[in-house]
GROMACS .gro file of C-alpha atoms in nm:
model
  252
    1TRP     CA    1  14.096  11.240   7.563
    2PHE     CA    2  14.277  11.152   7.885
    3LEU     CA    3  14.173  11.289   8.224
    4ASP     CA    4  14.288  11.177   8.567
    5CYS     CA    5  14.241  11.239   8.936
    6VAL     CA    6  14.465  11.131   9.225
    7THR     CA    7  14.356  11.191   9.584
    8ASP     CA    8  14.576  11.268   9.883
    9THR     CA    9  14.503  10.919  10.019
   10GLY     CA   10  14.625  10.737   9.708
   11GLU     CA   11  14.307  10.665   9.514
   12ALA     CA   12  14.338  10.707   9.138
   13LEU     CA   13  14.088  10.744   8.855
   14ILE     CA   14  14.184  10.766   8.486
   15VAL     CA   15  13.927  10.841   8.216
   16TYR     CA   16  13.974  10.767   7.846
   17ALA     CA   17  13.738  10.885   7.568
   18ALA     CA   18  13.832  10.809   7.208
   19THR     CA   19  13.697  10.775   6.855
   20LEU     CA   20  13.866  10.549   6.600
   21ARG     CA   21  13.825  10.611   6.227
   22TRP     CA   22  13.988  10.351   6.004
   23GLY     CA   23  13.863  10.324   5.646
   24TRP     CA   24  13.492  10.247   5.669
   25LEU     CA   25  13.513  10.166   6.038
   26ARG     CA   26  13.392  10.413   6.302
   27LEU     CA   27  13.431  10.301   6.660
   28GLY     CA   28  13.368  10.492   6.985
   29TYR     CA   29  13.540  10.388   7.305
   30SER     CA   30  13.547  10.512   7.662
   31ALA     CA   31  13.694  10.358   7.974
   32THR     CA   32  13.801  10.412   8.332
   33LEU     CA   33  14.093  10.272   8.525
   34THR     CA   34  13.998  10.299   8.891
   35ARG     CA   35  14.179  10.225   9.215
   36ASP     CA   36  13.930  10.323   9.485
   37ARG     CA   37  14.154  10.214   9.772
   38PRO     CA   38  14.534  10.204   9.792
   39ASP     CA   39  14.526   9.840   9.912
   40ARG     CA   40  14.309   9.720   9.622
   41PRO     CA   41  14.403   9.643   9.259
   42ALA     CA   42  14.289   9.883   8.990
   43VAL     CA   43  13.985   9.789   8.782
   44THR     CA   44  13.926   9.869   8.413
   45THR     CA   45  13.571   9.941   8.289
   46THR     CA   46  13.509   9.973   7.914
   47ARG     CA   47  13.209  10.107   7.725
   48TRP     CA   48  13.146  10.106   7.348
   49GLY     CA   49  12.957  10.362   7.144
   50ARG     CA   50  12.991  10.734   7.088
   51PRO     CA   51  13.200  10.867   7.377
   52GLU     CA   52  13.130  11.177   7.578
   53SER     CA   53  13.393  11.450   7.543
   54PRO     CA   54  13.505  11.701   7.805
   55ARG     CA   55  13.331  12.036   7.785
   56ARG     CA   56  13.518  12.361   7.829
   57LEU     CA   57  13.430  12.575   8.127
   58GLU     CA   58  13.566  12.905   8.244
   59GLY     CA   59  13.883  12.788   8.416
   60GLY     CA   60  13.881  12.426   8.305
   61PHE     CA   61  13.669  12.134   8.187
   62SER     CA   62  13.370  11.929   8.294
   63PHE     CA   63  13.315  11.564   8.208
   64ASP     CA   64  12.986  11.381   8.251
   65ASP     CA   65  12.938  11.021   8.136
   66ALA     CA   66  12.664  10.820   8.304
   67ARG     CA   67  12.783  10.496   8.143
   68LEU     CA   68  13.119  10.536   8.315
   69ASP     CA   69  12.959  10.668   8.634
   70VAL     CA   70  13.177  10.979   8.619
   71CYS     CA   71  13.060  11.338   8.664
   72GLY     CA   72  13.315  11.601   8.758
   73ARG     CA   73  13.514  11.917   8.702
   74TRP     CA   74  13.883  11.974   8.637
   75LEU     CA   75  13.969  12.337   8.718
   76GLY     CA   76  14.306  12.508   8.696
   77PRO     CA   77  14.524  12.752   8.504
   78PRO     CA   78  14.477  12.669   8.132
   79VAL     CA   79  14.793  12.604   7.933
   80ASP     CA   80  14.669  12.479   7.594
   81HIS     CA   81  15.017  12.365   7.492
   82GLY     CA   82  14.978  12.197   7.153
   83VAL     CA   83  15.261  12.045   6.951
   84THR     CA   84  15.307  11.801   6.665
   85LEU     CA   85  15.522  11.527   6.813
   86PHE     CA   86  15.585  11.350   6.482
   87GLU     CA   87  15.502  11.391   6.115
   88GLY     CA   88  15.603  11.151   5.840
   89GLU     CA   89  15.484  10.988   5.520
   90HIS     CA   90  15.222  10.780   5.704
   91GLY     CA   91  15.072  11.063   5.911
   92ARG     CA   92  15.131  11.265   6.224
   93VAL     CA   93  15.084  11.272   6.602
   94HIS     CA   94  14.951  11.591   6.761
   95TRP     CA   95  14.948  11.627   7.139
   96HIS     CA   96  14.764  11.896   7.332
   97CYS     CA   97  14.814  11.946   7.705
   98HIS     CA   98  14.516  12.148   7.829
   99LEU     CA   99  14.552  12.133   8.207
  100PRO     CA  100  14.886  12.012   8.345
  101ARG     CA  101  14.756  12.063   8.698
  102ALA     CA  102  14.394  12.091   8.805
  103ASP     CA  103  14.185  12.073   9.118
  104VAL     CA  104  13.930  11.797   9.067
  105GLU     CA  105  13.597  11.719   9.225
  106LEU     CA  106  13.391  11.436   9.080
  107GLN     CA  107  13.128  11.176   9.156
  108HIS     CA  108  13.217  10.813   9.096
  109GLY     CA  109  13.129  10.485   9.263
  110GLY     CA  110  12.864  10.643   9.482
  111ARG     CA  111  13.094  10.894   9.646
  112THR     CA  112  13.277  11.223   9.596
  113TRP     CA  113  13.642  11.226   9.492
  114ARG     CA  114  13.863  11.530   9.550
  115GLY     CA  115  14.221  11.554   9.434
  116ARG     CA  116  14.459  11.684   9.173
  117GLY     CA  117  14.427  11.599   8.807
  118TYR     CA  118  14.534  11.645   8.451
  119VAL     CA  119  14.371  11.681   8.105
  120GLU     CA  120  14.520  11.616   7.760
  121HIS     CA  121  14.406  11.535   7.406
  122LEU     CA  122  14.597  11.323   7.156
  123ALA     CA  123  14.526  11.307   6.781
  124LEU     CA  124  14.694  10.996   6.640
  125GLU     CA  125  14.666  11.036   6.263
  126ILE     CA  126  14.898  10.746   6.190
  127ALA     CA  127  14.870  10.371   6.242
  128PRO     CA  128  15.053  10.294   6.569
  129TRP     CA  129  15.276  10.033   6.402
  130HIS     CA  130  15.424  10.313   6.189
  131LEU     CA  131  15.536  10.513   6.493
  132PRO     CA  132  15.916  10.542   6.522
  133ILE     CA  133  15.915  10.430   6.886
  134ARG     CA  134  16.075  10.145   7.077
  135VAL     CA  135  16.008  10.274   7.429
  136LEU     CA  136  15.758  10.542   7.536
  137ARG     CA  137  15.774  10.714   7.873
  138TRP     CA  138  15.498  10.950   7.983
  139GLY     CA  139  15.414  11.101   8.318
  140ARG     CA  140  15.285  11.390   8.519
  141PHE     CA  141  15.385  11.514   8.865
  142HIS     CA  142  15.190  11.740   9.100
  143ALA     CA  143  15.301  11.913   9.419
  144GLU     CA  144  15.173  12.225   9.589
  145GLY     CA  145  15.209  12.497   9.326
  146ARG     CA  146  15.424  12.279   9.098
  147SER     CA  147  15.364  12.052   8.797
  148LEU     CA  148  15.578  11.856   8.553
  149VAL     CA  149  15.466  11.668   8.243
  150TRP     CA  150  15.699  11.458   8.030
  151ILE     CA  151  15.698  11.258   7.708
  152GLN     CA  152  16.002  11.064   7.592
  153TRP     CA  153  16.036  10.842   7.285
  154GLU     CA  154  16.328  10.609   7.237
  155GLY     CA  155  16.383  10.470   6.887
  156PRO     CA  156  16.466  10.579   6.532
  157VAL     CA  157  16.326  10.930   6.590
  158PRO     CA  158  16.394  11.010   6.957
  159LEU     CA  159  16.194  11.281   7.129
  160ARG     CA  160  16.186  11.439   7.473
  161LEU     CA  161  15.936  11.703   7.582
  162VAL     CA  162  15.905  11.835   7.937
  163LEU     CA  163  15.664  12.100   8.064
  164ALA     CA  164  15.738  12.266   8.398
  165ASN     CA  165  15.432  12.455   8.522
  166GLY     CA  166  15.306  12.448   8.163
  167THR     CA  167  15.623  12.585   8.000
  168ALA     CA  168  15.853  12.375   7.780
  169VAL     CA  169  16.199  12.326   7.936
  170ALA     CA  170  16.511  12.126   7.851
  171ALA     CA  171  16.586  11.811   8.050
  172ASP     CA  172  16.817  11.513   8.066
  173PRO     CA  173  16.692  11.164   7.976
  174VAL     CA  174  16.405  11.021   8.181
  175ASP     CA  175  16.454  10.688   8.357
  176ASP     CA  176  16.276  10.487   8.626
  177GLY     CA  177  16.429  10.708   8.896
  178GLY     CA  178  16.330  11.043   8.746
  179PHE     CA  179  16.521  11.312   8.555
  180THR     CA  180  16.708  11.641   8.592
  181LEU     CA  181  16.610  11.968   8.429
  182HIS     CA  182  16.887  12.170   8.269
  183ASP     CA  183  16.826  12.450   8.520
  184GLY     CA  184  16.934  12.214   8.800
  185ARG     CA  185  16.596  12.106   8.935
  186ARG     CA  186  16.546  11.731   8.970
  187LEU     CA  187  16.240  11.509   8.993
  188GLU     CA  188  16.295  11.193   9.196
  189LEU     CA  189  16.036  10.916   9.156
  190GLY     CA  190  15.966  10.695   9.454
  191PRO     CA  191  15.883  10.322   9.463
  192PRO     CA  192  15.603  10.247   9.215
  193SER     CA  193  15.257  10.120   9.300
  194VAL     CA  194  15.142   9.937   8.986
  195LEU     CA  195  14.799  10.029   8.850
  196ARG     CA  196  14.818   9.814   8.537
  197SER     CA  197  15.089   9.603   8.377
  198GLY     CA  198  15.102   9.356   8.088
  199GLU     CA  199  15.047   9.318   7.716
  200LEU     CA  200  14.785   9.554   7.572
  201GLY     CA  201  14.617   9.259   7.404
  202ARG     CA  202  14.533   9.129   7.750
  203THR     CA  203  14.485   9.446   7.955
  204VAL     CA  204  14.340   9.716   7.728
  205LEU     CA  205  14.241   9.570   7.390
  206THR     CA  206  13.917   9.384   7.447
  207ARG     CA  207  13.811   9.075   7.254
  208ARG     CA  208  13.554   9.282   7.067
  209LEU     CA  209  13.816   9.527   6.945
  210LEU     CA  210  14.054   9.249   6.846
  211ARG     CA  211  13.775   9.086   6.643
  212CYS     CA  212  13.702   9.416   6.464
  213LEU     CA  213  14.059   9.521   6.391
  214PRO     CA  214  14.333   9.311   6.232
  215LEU     CA  215  14.597   9.455   6.462
  216PRO     CA  216  14.949   9.323   6.408
  217ARG     CA  217  15.120   9.125   6.680
  218SER     CA  218  15.359   9.416   6.746
  219ILE     CA  219  15.062   9.618   6.878
  220ARG     CA  220  14.883   9.338   7.061
  221THR     CA  221  15.204   9.254   7.248
  222LEU     CA  222  15.295   9.608   7.352
  223GLU     CA  223  15.405   9.595   7.715
  224GLU     CA  224  15.253   9.869   7.930
  225THR     CA  225  15.331   9.945   8.293
  226LYS     CA  226  15.130  10.228   8.449
  227VAL     CA  227  15.213  10.326   8.808
  228LEU     CA  228  15.143  10.574   9.083
  229ALA     CA  229  15.434  10.690   9.298
  230THR     CA  230  15.527  10.941   9.560
  231ALA     CA  231  15.782  11.185   9.421
  232ARG     CA  232  15.976  11.494   9.512
  233LEU     CA  233  16.094  11.792   9.313
  234LEU     CA  234  16.427  11.928   9.434
  235GLU     CA  235  16.484  12.300   9.378
  236GLY     CA  236  16.815  12.388   9.539
  237ALA     CA  237  16.769  12.333   9.912
  238THR     CA  238  16.388  12.320   9.877
  239GLU     CA  239  16.197  11.994   9.844
  240HIS     CA  240  15.843  11.977   9.704
  241LEU     CA  241  15.668  11.650   9.791
  242GLY     CA  242  15.395  11.524   9.560
  243THR     CA  243  15.259  11.241   9.350
  244ALA     CA  244  15.350  11.117   9.003
  245LEU     CA  245  15.138  10.913   8.767
  246HIS     CA  246  15.360  10.769   8.495
  247GLU     CA  247  15.398  10.482   8.251
  248VAL     CA  248  15.640  10.294   8.028
  249VAL     CA  249  15.530  10.127   7.702
  250ARG     CA  250  15.767   9.893   7.519
  251TRP     CA  251  15.732   9.780   7.158
  252ARG     CA  252  15.849   9.426   7.084
   0.00000   0.00000   0.00000
């Protein structure tokens, strides 16, 4: 599970909750990536053991995990857009976007956060080193009454998926500056504010996990850059100002 919240003043909170099953191994993992002030670096907090999962509510989800110090609600128009991104001899990847745009209120760090957020679930039923990807781009954009979500894979089996207000639409390739939808709308990404950057073996994969799993070097040295940016969606002569949370992951 992936949930996030970005406030109007530039604070960002990302929540991860995952379960790994690999042969005899069962491993629960949950974490937060928190930037509680725009002028401070983001901090990662990791907890091991059975993770809490979001609970469905009428109009959204709640998430309550005392170990992560997170208790909140993500409320918005449900989309429930599920799609198999890849299926091959080694397994498949199924992605489910539940809330592309939500109003969020949560408790974290001794205070109340209010902002806009996002909820998705990913089922990775394939070892990541078997994925046909060289570069992964993912992101979500929110403005008043507007949302965009994108996934782009570059590699042997290229893929591009864009949801505009929860509906799949065709689009040109995504790059660091944004992308253009085939209906003429364009998302322009502003200068990035880096939340996390570096090899996963140093930023995400803890020593405990690396001791448990014989992960190949190609996974430990994945380069991830996750950023927050101001952005604008151009619709003809109309401009919708908002915020984008997006990332690039590069396989070596």
